[in-house]
PDB file of C-alpha atoms in Angstrom:
ATOM      1  CA  MET A   1     134.908-100.626-159.681  1.00  0.00           C
ATOM      2  CA  THR A   2     132.255-103.370-159.871  1.00  0.00           C
ATOM      3  CA  PRO A   3     128.859-102.007-158.796  1.00  0.00           C
ATOM      4  CA  SER A   4     127.266-103.491-155.689  1.00  0.00           C
ATOM      5  CA  VAL A   5     124.575-106.089-156.171  1.00  0.00           C
ATOM      6  CA  LEU A   6     122.955-104.781-152.970  1.00  0.00           C
ATOM      7  CA  SER A   7     123.671-101.670-150.938  1.00  0.00           C
ATOM      8  CA  ALA A   8     122.242-100.768-147.527  1.00  0.00           C
ATOM      9  CA  ARG A   9     122.430 -97.326-145.945  1.00  0.00           C
ATOM     10  CA  ASP A  10     121.732 -96.494-142.294  1.00  0.00           C
ATOM     11  CA  LEU A  11     119.411 -99.419-141.611  1.00  0.00           C
ATOM     12  CA  ALA A  12     117.602 -99.027-138.299  1.00  0.00           C
ATOM     13  CA  ALA A  13     114.852-100.920-136.480  1.00  0.00           C
ATOM     14  CA  ALA A  14     113.195 -99.847-133.258  1.00  0.00           C
ATOM     15  CA  TYR A  15     110.526-101.415-131.072  1.00  0.00           C
ATOM     16  CA  PRO A  16     108.812 -99.402-128.336  1.00  0.00           C
ATOM     17  CA  GLY A  17     111.556 -98.917-125.759  1.00  0.00           C
ATOM     18  CA  LEU A  18     114.123-100.995-127.655  1.00  0.00           C
ATOM     19  CA  VAL A  19     116.527-100.254-130.496  1.00  0.00           C
ATOM     20  CA  ALA A  20     117.168-103.503-132.378  1.00  0.00           C
ATOM     21  CA  LEU A  21     119.342-102.140-135.188  1.00  0.00           C
ATOM     22  CA  ARG A  22     121.062 -98.800-135.650  1.00  0.00           C
ATOM     23  CA  GLY A  23     123.095 -97.207-138.386  1.00  0.00           C
ATOM     24  CA  VAL A  24     124.024-100.372-140.302  1.00  0.00           C
ATOM     25  CA  SER A  25     125.436 -99.784-143.778  1.00  0.00           C
ATOM     26  CA  LEU A  26     127.029-102.338-146.085  1.00  0.00           C
ATOM     27  CA  GLU A  27     127.845-103.148-149.695  1.00  0.00           C
ATOM     28  CA  LEU A  28     127.505-106.604-151.219  1.00  0.00           C
ATOM     29  CA  ALA A  29     129.527-107.411-154.318  1.00  0.00           C
ATOM     30  CA  PRO A  30     128.249-109.731-157.080  1.00  0.00           C
ATOM     31  CA  ALA A  31     128.771-113.409-156.167  1.00  0.00           C
ATOM     32  CA  GLU A  32     130.176-112.446-152.746  1.00  0.00           C
ATOM     33  CA  ALA A  33     129.298-114.474-149.639  1.00  0.00           C
ATOM     34  CA  LEU A  34     128.850-112.378-146.496  1.00  0.00           C
ATOM     35  CA  ALA A  35     128.337-113.886-143.050  1.00  0.00           C
ATOM     36  CA  VAL A  36     126.394-111.908-140.438  1.00  0.00           C
ATOM     37  CA  VAL A  37     127.349-113.245-137.012  1.00  0.00           C
ATOM     38  CA  GLY A  38     126.866-112.289-133.398  1.00  0.00           C
ATOM     39  CA  ARG A  39     125.340-113.409-130.128  1.00  0.00           C
ATOM     40  CA  SER A  40     121.598-114.061-129.771  1.00  0.00           C
ATOM     41  CA  GLY A  41     119.660-110.813-129.693  1.00  0.00           C
ATOM     42  CA  CYS A  42     122.307-108.750-131.502  1.00  0.00           C
ATOM     43  CA  GLY A  43     120.025-107.997-134.471  1.00  0.00           C
ATOM     44  CA  LYS A  44     121.170-110.634-137.003  1.00  0.00           C
ATOM     45  CA  THR A  45     117.745-111.813-138.131  1.00  0.00           C
ATOM     46  CA  THR A  46     116.373-108.265-138.132  1.00  0.00           C
ATOM     47  CA  LEU A  47     119.192-107.218-140.458  1.00  0.00           C
ATOM     48  CA  GLY A  48     118.650-110.252-142.691  1.00  0.00           C
ATOM     49  CA  ARG A  49     114.941-109.539-143.053  1.00  0.00           C
ATOM     50  CA  MET A  50     115.622-105.896-143.844  1.00  0.00           C
ATOM     51  CA  LEU A  51     118.196-106.793-146.501  1.00  0.00           C
ATOM     52  CA  ALA A  52     115.515-108.968-148.104  1.00  0.00           C
ATOM     53  CA  GLY A  53     113.014-106.104-147.870  1.00  0.00           C
ATOM     54  CA  LEU A  54     110.744-108.053-145.516  1.00  0.00           C
ATOM     55  CA  PRO A  55     108.699-106.538-142.694  1.00  0.00           C
ATOM     56  CA  VAL A  56     109.881-106.831-139.111  1.00  0.00           C
ATOM     57  CA  PRO A  57     106.651-107.199-137.109  1.00  0.00           C
ATOM     58  CA  GLY A  58     106.207-104.560-134.443  1.00  0.00           C
ATOM     59  CA  ALA A  59     109.280-102.534-135.444  1.00  0.00           C
ATOM     60  CA  GLU A  60     109.620 -99.125-137.033  1.00  0.00           C
ATOM     61  CA  LEU A  61     112.155 -99.375-139.840  1.00  0.00           C
ATOM     62  CA  GLY A  62     114.503 -96.818-141.360  1.00  0.00           C
ATOM     63  CA  GLY A  63     117.207 -96.669-143.984  1.00  0.00           C
ATOM     64  CA  THR A  64     117.417 -97.381-147.701  1.00  0.00           C
ATOM     65  CA  LEU A  65     118.302-100.241-150.002  1.00  0.00           C
ATOM     66  CA  ALA A  66     119.736 -99.916-153.489  1.00  0.00           C
ATOM     67  CA  TRP A  67     120.340-102.503-156.183  1.00  0.00           C
ATOM     68  CA  PRO A  68     121.120-102.329-159.911  1.00  0.00           C
ATOM     69  CA  GLY A  69     118.188-100.506-161.448  1.00  0.00           C
ATOM     70  CA  GLY A  70     116.406 -99.639-158.216  1.00  0.00           C
ATOM     71  CA  ALA A  71     116.470 -97.950-154.836  1.00  0.00           C
ATOM     72  CA  ALA A  72     113.872 -97.389-152.126  1.00  0.00           C
ATOM     73  CA  PRO A  73     113.307 -96.926-148.408  1.00  0.00           C
ATOM     74  CA  VAL A  74     113.657-100.352-146.847  1.00  0.00           C
ATOM     75  CA  ALA A  75     109.960-100.576-145.883  1.00  0.00           C
ATOM     76  CA  GLY A  76     108.860-100.314-149.517  1.00  0.00           C
ATOM     77  CA  ALA A  77     111.749-101.977-151.320  1.00  0.00           C
ATOM     78  CA  ARG A  78     110.008-105.219-152.263  1.00  0.00           C
ATOM     79  CA  ARG A  79     107.165-103.317-153.901  1.00  0.00           C
ATOM     80  CA  ARG A  80     109.711-101.350-155.911  1.00  0.00           C
ATOM     81  CA  GLY A  81     111.323-104.442-157.452  1.00  0.00           C
ATOM     82  CA  LEU A  82     113.583-105.898-154.775  1.00  0.00           C
ATOM     83  CA  SER A  83     111.461-109.066-154.535  1.00  0.00           C
ATOM     84  CA  GLY A  84     112.754-110.232-157.915  1.00  0.00           C
ATOM     85  CA  HIS A  85     116.339-109.463-156.961  1.00  0.00           C
ATOM     86  CA  VAL A  86     116.705-110.873-153.426  1.00  0.00           C
ATOM     87  CA  ALA A  87     115.357-114.222-152.184  1.00  0.00           C
ATOM     88  CA  TRP A  88     114.826-115.153-148.523  1.00  0.00           C
ATOM     89  CA  LEU A  89     115.507-118.627-147.074  1.00  0.00           C
ATOM     90  CA  PRO A  90     113.934-118.673-143.604  1.00  0.00           C
ATOM     91  CA  GLN A  91     115.102-120.544-140.553  1.00  0.00           C
ATOM     92  CA  GLU A  92     111.927-122.652-140.352  1.00  0.00           C
ATOM     93  CA  ALA A  93     111.504-123.593-143.995  1.00  0.00           C
ATOM     94  CA  ILE A  94     108.618-126.009-143.434  1.00  0.00           C
ATOM     95  CA  ALA A  95     106.596-123.244-141.792  1.00  0.00           C
ATOM     96  CA  ALA A  96     107.318-120.967-144.757  1.00  0.00           C
ATOM     97  CA  LEU A  97     105.916-123.473-147.269  1.00  0.00           C
ATOM     98  CA  HIS A  98     102.160-123.463-147.875  1.00  0.00           C
ATOM     99  CA  PRO A  99     100.827-126.568-146.086  1.00  0.00           C
ATOM    100  CA  GLN A 100      97.960-127.171-148.544  1.00  0.00           C
ATOM    101  CA  LEU A 101      99.960-126.917-151.760  1.00  0.00           C
ATOM    102  CA  THR A 102     102.321-129.510-153.166  1.00  0.00           C
ATOM    103  CA  ILE A 103     105.993-128.671-153.465  1.00  0.00           C
ATOM    104  CA  GLY A 104     105.703-128.796-157.244  1.00  0.00           C
ATOM    105  CA  THR A 105     102.853-126.279-157.246  1.00  0.00           C
ATOM    106  CA  GLN A 106     104.850-123.883-155.070  1.00  0.00           C
ATOM    107  CA  VAL A 107     107.957-124.147-157.246  1.00  0.00           C
ATOM    108  CA  ALA A 108     105.828-123.683-160.392  1.00  0.00           C
ATOM    109  CA  GLU A 109     104.163-120.563-158.966  1.00  0.00           C
ATOM    110  CA  THR A 110     107.580-119.097-158.205  1.00  0.00           C
ATOM    111  CA  LEU A 111     108.795-119.879-161.730  1.00  0.00           C
ATOM    112  CA  ARG A 112     105.721-118.213-163.252  1.00  0.00           C
ATOM    113  CA  ALA A 113     106.156-115.138-161.035  1.00  0.00           C
ATOM    114  CA  ALA A 114     109.723-114.868-162.321  1.00  0.00           C
ATOM    115  CA  GLY A 115     108.526-115.125-165.933  1.00  0.00           C
ATOM    116  CA  ARG A 116     110.118-118.525-166.476  1.00  0.00           C
ATOM    117  CA  PRO A 117     108.654-121.761-167.912  1.00  0.00           C
ATOM    118  CA  ALA A 118     106.751-123.633-165.202  1.00  0.00           C
ATOM    119  CA  ASP A 119     105.969-127.011-166.718  1.00  0.00           C
ATOM    120  CA  ALA A 120     106.698-130.329-165.033  1.00  0.00           C
ATOM    121  CA  GLY A 121     110.153-130.514-166.564  1.00  0.00           C
ATOM    122  CA  ALA A 122     111.109-127.075-165.274  1.00  0.00           C
ATOM    123  CA  VAL A 123     109.854-127.957-161.793  1.00  0.00           C
ATOM    124  CA  ALA A 124     111.793-131.229-161.851  1.00  0.00           C
ATOM    125  CA  ALA A 125     114.941-129.333-162.880  1.00  0.00           C
ATOM    126  CA  CYS A 126     114.539-126.957-159.925  1.00  0.00           C
ATOM    127  CA  LEU A 127     114.152-129.887-157.538  1.00  0.00           C
ATOM    128  CA  ALA A 128     117.154-131.645-159.064  1.00  0.00           C
ATOM    129  CA  GLU A 129     119.270-128.528-158.419  1.00  0.00           C
ATOM    130  CA  VAL A 130     118.717-128.999-154.684  1.00  0.00           C
ATOM    131  CA  GLY A 131     119.059-132.775-154.701  1.00  0.00           C
ATOM    132  CA  LEU A 132     115.372-133.744-154.574  1.00  0.00           C
ATOM    133  CA  PRO A 133     113.901-136.378-156.934  1.00  0.00           C
ATOM    134  CA  ALA A 134     111.176-135.299-159.351  1.00  0.00           C
ATOM    135  CA  GLU A 135     108.536-137.294-157.455  1.00  0.00           C
ATOM    136  CA  PHE A 136     108.847-134.859-154.539  1.00  0.00           C
ATOM    137  CA  ALA A 137     106.837-132.404-156.648  1.00  0.00           C
ATOM    138  CA  ALA A 138     103.693-134.318-155.641  1.00  0.00           C
ATOM    139  CA  ARG A 139     104.423-134.163-151.901  1.00  0.00           C
ATOM    140  CA  HIS A 140     102.978-131.744-149.392  1.00  0.00           C
ATOM    141  CA  PRO A 141     105.287-130.071-146.844  1.00  0.00           C
ATOM    142  CA  HIS A 142     104.180-132.288-143.942  1.00  0.00           C
ATOM    143  CA  ARG A 143     105.643-135.282-145.780  1.00  0.00           C
ATOM    144  CA  LEU A 144     109.153-133.819-145.788  1.00  0.00           C
ATOM    145  CA  SER A 145     111.928-134.175-143.251  1.00  0.00           C
ATOM    146  CA  GLY A 146     113.632-131.057-141.910  1.00  0.00           C
ATOM    147  CA  GLY A 147     116.452-131.293-144.443  1.00  0.00           C
ATOM    148  CA  GLN A 148     114.065-132.019-147.309  1.00  0.00           C
ATOM    149  CA  GLY A 149     111.950-129.028-146.270  1.00  0.00           C
ATOM    150  CA  GLN A 150     114.983-126.740-146.357  1.00  0.00           C
ATOM    151  CA  ARG A 151     115.881-128.054-149.808  1.00  0.00           C
ATOM    152  CA  ALA A 152     112.310-127.533-151.053  1.00  0.00           C
ATOM    153  CA  ALA A 153     112.304-123.961-149.739  1.00  0.00           C
ATOM    154  CA  LEU A 154     115.686-123.406-151.379  1.00  0.00           C
ATOM    155  CA  ALA A 155     114.275-124.719-154.676  1.00  0.00           C
ATOM    156  CA  CYS A 156     111.568-122.040-154.466  1.00  0.00           C
ATOM    157  CA  CYS A 157     114.237-119.416-153.783  1.00  0.00           C
ATOM    158  CA  LEU A 158     116.437-120.492-156.680  1.00  0.00           C
ATOM    159  CA  ALA A 159     113.445-120.652-159.036  1.00  0.00           C
ATOM    160  CA  GLN A 160     113.483-116.839-158.870  1.00  0.00           C
ATOM    161  CA  SER A 161     117.069-116.779-160.240  1.00  0.00           C
ATOM    162  CA  PRO A 162     117.906-114.230-157.541  1.00  0.00           C
ATOM    163  CA  ALA A 163     121.022-112.099-157.617  1.00  0.00           C
ATOM    164  CA  VAL A 164     121.147-112.357-153.811  1.00  0.00           C
ATOM    165  CA  LEU A 165     120.049-115.079-151.399  1.00  0.00           C
ATOM    166  CA  VAL A 166     119.636-114.195-147.727  1.00  0.00           C
ATOM    167  CA  ALA A 167     119.678-117.364-145.595  1.00  0.00           C
ATOM    168  CA  ASP A 168     118.630-117.007-141.952  1.00  0.00           C
ATOM    169  CA  GLU A 169     120.208-119.663-139.705  1.00  0.00           C
ATOM    170  CA  PRO A 170     119.461-122.312-142.383  1.00  0.00           C
ATOM    171  CA  THR A 171     120.977-125.209-140.411  1.00  0.00           C
ATOM    172  CA  SER A 172     119.827-124.423-136.865  1.00  0.00           C
ATOM    173  CA  ALA A 173     116.913-126.900-136.935  1.00  0.00           C
ATOM    174  CA  LEU A 174     118.918-129.658-138.644  1.00  0.00           C
ATOM    175  CA  ASP A 175     121.229-132.358-137.344  1.00  0.00           C
ATOM    176  CA  GLU A 176     124.940-131.897-137.968  1.00  0.00           C
ATOM    177  CA  ALA A 177     125.202-134.103-141.063  1.00  0.00           C
ATOM    178  CA  THR A 178     122.069-132.679-142.702  1.00  0.00           C
ATOM    179  CA  GLY A 179     123.171-129.133-141.909  1.00  0.00           C
ATOM    180  CA  ALA A 180     126.598-129.726-143.422  1.00  0.00           C
ATOM    181  CA  ALA A 181     124.981-131.115-146.580  1.00  0.00           C
ATOM    182  CA  LEU A 182     122.783-128.022-146.879  1.00  0.00           C
ATOM    183  CA  LEU A 183     125.791-125.714-146.510  1.00  0.00           C
ATOM    184  CA  ARG A 184     127.606-127.630-149.261  1.00  0.00           C
ATOM    185  CA  LEU A 185     124.527-127.239-151.436  1.00  0.00           C
ATOM    186  CA  LEU A 186     124.430-123.481-150.805  1.00  0.00           C
ATOM    187  CA  ALA A 187     128.105-123.245-151.798  1.00  0.00           C
ATOM    188  CA  GLU A 188     127.480-125.275-154.975  1.00  0.00           C
ATOM    189  CA  ARG A 189     124.462-123.226-156.058  1.00  0.00           C
ATOM    190  CA  ARG A 190     126.270-119.970-155.341  1.00  0.00           C
ATOM    191  CA  ARG A 191     129.148-121.032-157.609  1.00  0.00           C
ATOM    192  CA  ALA A 192     126.849-122.414-160.307  1.00  0.00           C
ATOM    193  CA  GLN A 193     124.555-119.375-160.460  1.00  0.00           C
ATOM    194  CA  GLY A 194     127.020-116.605-159.598  1.00  0.00           C
ATOM    195  CA  MET A 195     124.680-115.623-156.804  1.00  0.00           C
ATOM    196  CA  ALA A 196     125.631-113.449-153.850  1.00  0.00           C
ATOM    197  CA  LEU A 197     124.880-114.928-150.421  1.00  0.00           C
ATOM    198  CA  VAL A 198     124.164-113.372-147.042  1.00  0.00           C
ATOM    199  CA  LEU A 199     124.433-116.067-144.372  1.00  0.00           C
ATOM    200  CA  VAL A 200     122.887-115.073-141.041  1.00  0.00           C
ATOM    201  CA  THR A 201     124.332-117.492-138.514  1.00  0.00           C
ATOM    202  CA  HIS A 202     125.756-118.125-135.070  1.00  0.00           C
ATOM    203  CA  ASP A 203     127.872-120.951-136.543  1.00  0.00           C
ATOM    204  CA  LEU A 204     131.363-119.470-136.812  1.00  0.00           C
ATOM    205  CA  PRO A 205     132.963-122.498-138.559  1.00  0.00           C
ATOM    206  CA  ALA A 206     130.204-122.474-141.189  1.00  0.00           C
ATOM    207  CA  ALA A 207     130.613-118.744-141.696  1.00  0.00           C
ATOM    208  CA  THR A 208     134.379-119.140-142.107  1.00  0.00           C
ATOM    209  CA  THR A 209     134.092-122.061-144.523  1.00  0.00           C
ATOM    210  CA  LEU A 210     131.319-120.693-146.691  1.00  0.00           C
ATOM    211  CA  CYS A 211     131.866-116.939-146.711  1.00  0.00           C
ATOM    212  CA  ASP A 212     134.443-114.476-148.034  1.00  0.00           C
ATOM    213  CA  ARG A 213     133.637-111.705-145.595  1.00  0.00           C
ATOM    214  CA  MET A 214     132.192-111.527-142.106  1.00  0.00           C
ATOM    215  CA  LEU A 215     130.239-108.828-140.305  1.00  0.00           C
ATOM    216  CA  VAL A 216     130.014-109.003-136.502  1.00  0.00           C
ATOM    217  CA  LEU A 217     126.972-107.380-134.902  1.00  0.00           C
ATOM    218  CA  GLN A 218     126.814-106.226-131.291  1.00  0.00           C
ATOM    219  CA  ASP A 219     123.793-104.511-129.757  1.00  0.00           C
ATOM    220  CA  GLY A 220     122.349-103.769-133.184  1.00  0.00           C
ATOM    221  CA  ALA A 221     125.463-102.121-134.633  1.00  0.00           C
ATOM    222  CA  ILE A 222     128.486-103.321-136.602  1.00  0.00           C
ATOM    223  CA  ALA A 223     131.303-104.169-134.186  1.00  0.00           C
ATOM    224  CA  GLU A 224     133.719-105.108-136.981  1.00  0.00           C
ATOM    225  CA  GLU A 225     133.852-106.526-140.481  1.00  0.00           C
ATOM    226  CA  GLY A 226     136.525-107.967-142.720  1.00  0.00           C
ATOM    227  CA  PRO A 227     137.805-111.194-144.314  1.00  0.00           C
ATOM    228  CA  ALA A 228     136.070-114.169-142.716  1.00  0.00           C
ATOM    229  CA  ALA A 229     139.258-116.148-142.094  1.00  0.00           C
ATOM    230  CA  ARG A 230     140.908-113.259-140.255  1.00  0.00           C
ATOM    231  CA  LEU A 231     137.908-112.440-138.071  1.00  0.00           C
ATOM    232  CA  ALA A 232     137.485-116.089-137.117  1.00  0.00           C
ATOM    233  CA  HIS A 233     141.090-116.287-135.869  1.00  0.00           C
ATOM    234  CA  ARG A 234     142.117-112.725-134.964  1.00  0.00           C
ATOM    235  CA  PRO A 235     139.003-110.701-134.149  1.00  0.00           C
ATOM    236  CA  ALA A 236     139.580-107.100-133.142  1.00  0.00           C
ATOM    237  CA  SER A 237     136.267-106.417-131.374  1.00  0.00           C
ATOM    238  CA  SER A 238     135.108-107.677-127.995  1.00  0.00           C
ATOM    239  CA  ALA A 239     132.064-109.206-129.688  1.00  0.00           C
ATOM    240  CA  GLY A 240     134.286-111.109-132.125  1.00  0.00           C
ATOM    241  CA  ARG A 241     136.561-112.312-129.345  1.00  0.00           C
ATOM    242  CA  GLU A 242     133.551-113.555-127.360  1.00  0.00           C
ATOM    243  CA  LEU A 243     132.345-115.599-130.333  1.00  0.00           C
ATOM    244  CA  VAL A 244     135.764-117.185-130.844  1.00  0.00           C
ATOM    245  CA  ALA A 245     136.151-117.866-127.121  1.00  0.00           C
ATOM    246  CA  ALA A 246     132.713-119.513-126.979  1.00  0.00           C
ATOM    247  CA  LEU A 247     133.635-121.724-129.932  1.00  0.00           C
ATOM    248  CA  ARG A 248     136.892-122.806-128.307  1.00  0.00           C
ATOM    249  CA  PHE A 249     135.171-123.462-124.999  1.00  0.00           C
ATOM    250  CA  GLY A 250     132.563-125.602-126.735  1.00  0.00           C
ATOM    251  CA  ALA A 251     135.246-127.560-128.583  1.00  0.00           C
ATOM    252  CA  ALA A 252     137.081-128.229-125.341  1.00  0.00           C
ATOM    253  CA  ALA A 253     133.990-129.282-123.386  1.00  0.00           C
TER     254      ALA A 253
END
């Protein structure tokens, strides 16, 4: 059996008076694409942040993460080596980029942190991978459009050569055409780098097109999981049926 590239056991997140995530366990295979879907407030982003080993402000976290060569409680996983294994693409990429540093500087810093060459040619190659011309290295984030900002943030992610990329609603702030182009780019880079992908999204068509497997969250727990194509057409859970019904209603409106 192929070992998991990322394993989560009993992930939990609780705010005072509110349980955001409870008892979530999953295995991610190398090069697999997993969609995490569900209604707003179901715990999708919380789960995505925890899989990337990031803090969830105001929440008490529990559970463990394991990856080839490492394992740790989720709250300390990045310090134990997860940061070089899993990259995080946030929903608001522009906000995640340092406003006072050029895009080239930020890509170069990521390359150096990963122990890779960080000269101008290496930076230009990273930008080319996400469809940005080399001259964008001299730009600051405020000079980028929403789609360009997402591509720049993705270039920083890919500069790490991560085994896993967790993308949190990467198209929600983009227009339809720009969002579709970004999803195609994610699919291309996943194939080219053999990278596993966790796509946190409310976009069921995108999840079905891009991902092999789908996990449906409801009230912070897994309602069902299985092949993406099957869940998108024949969901077994009430949460899955609600998502499909909402999609059909929107298409008919």
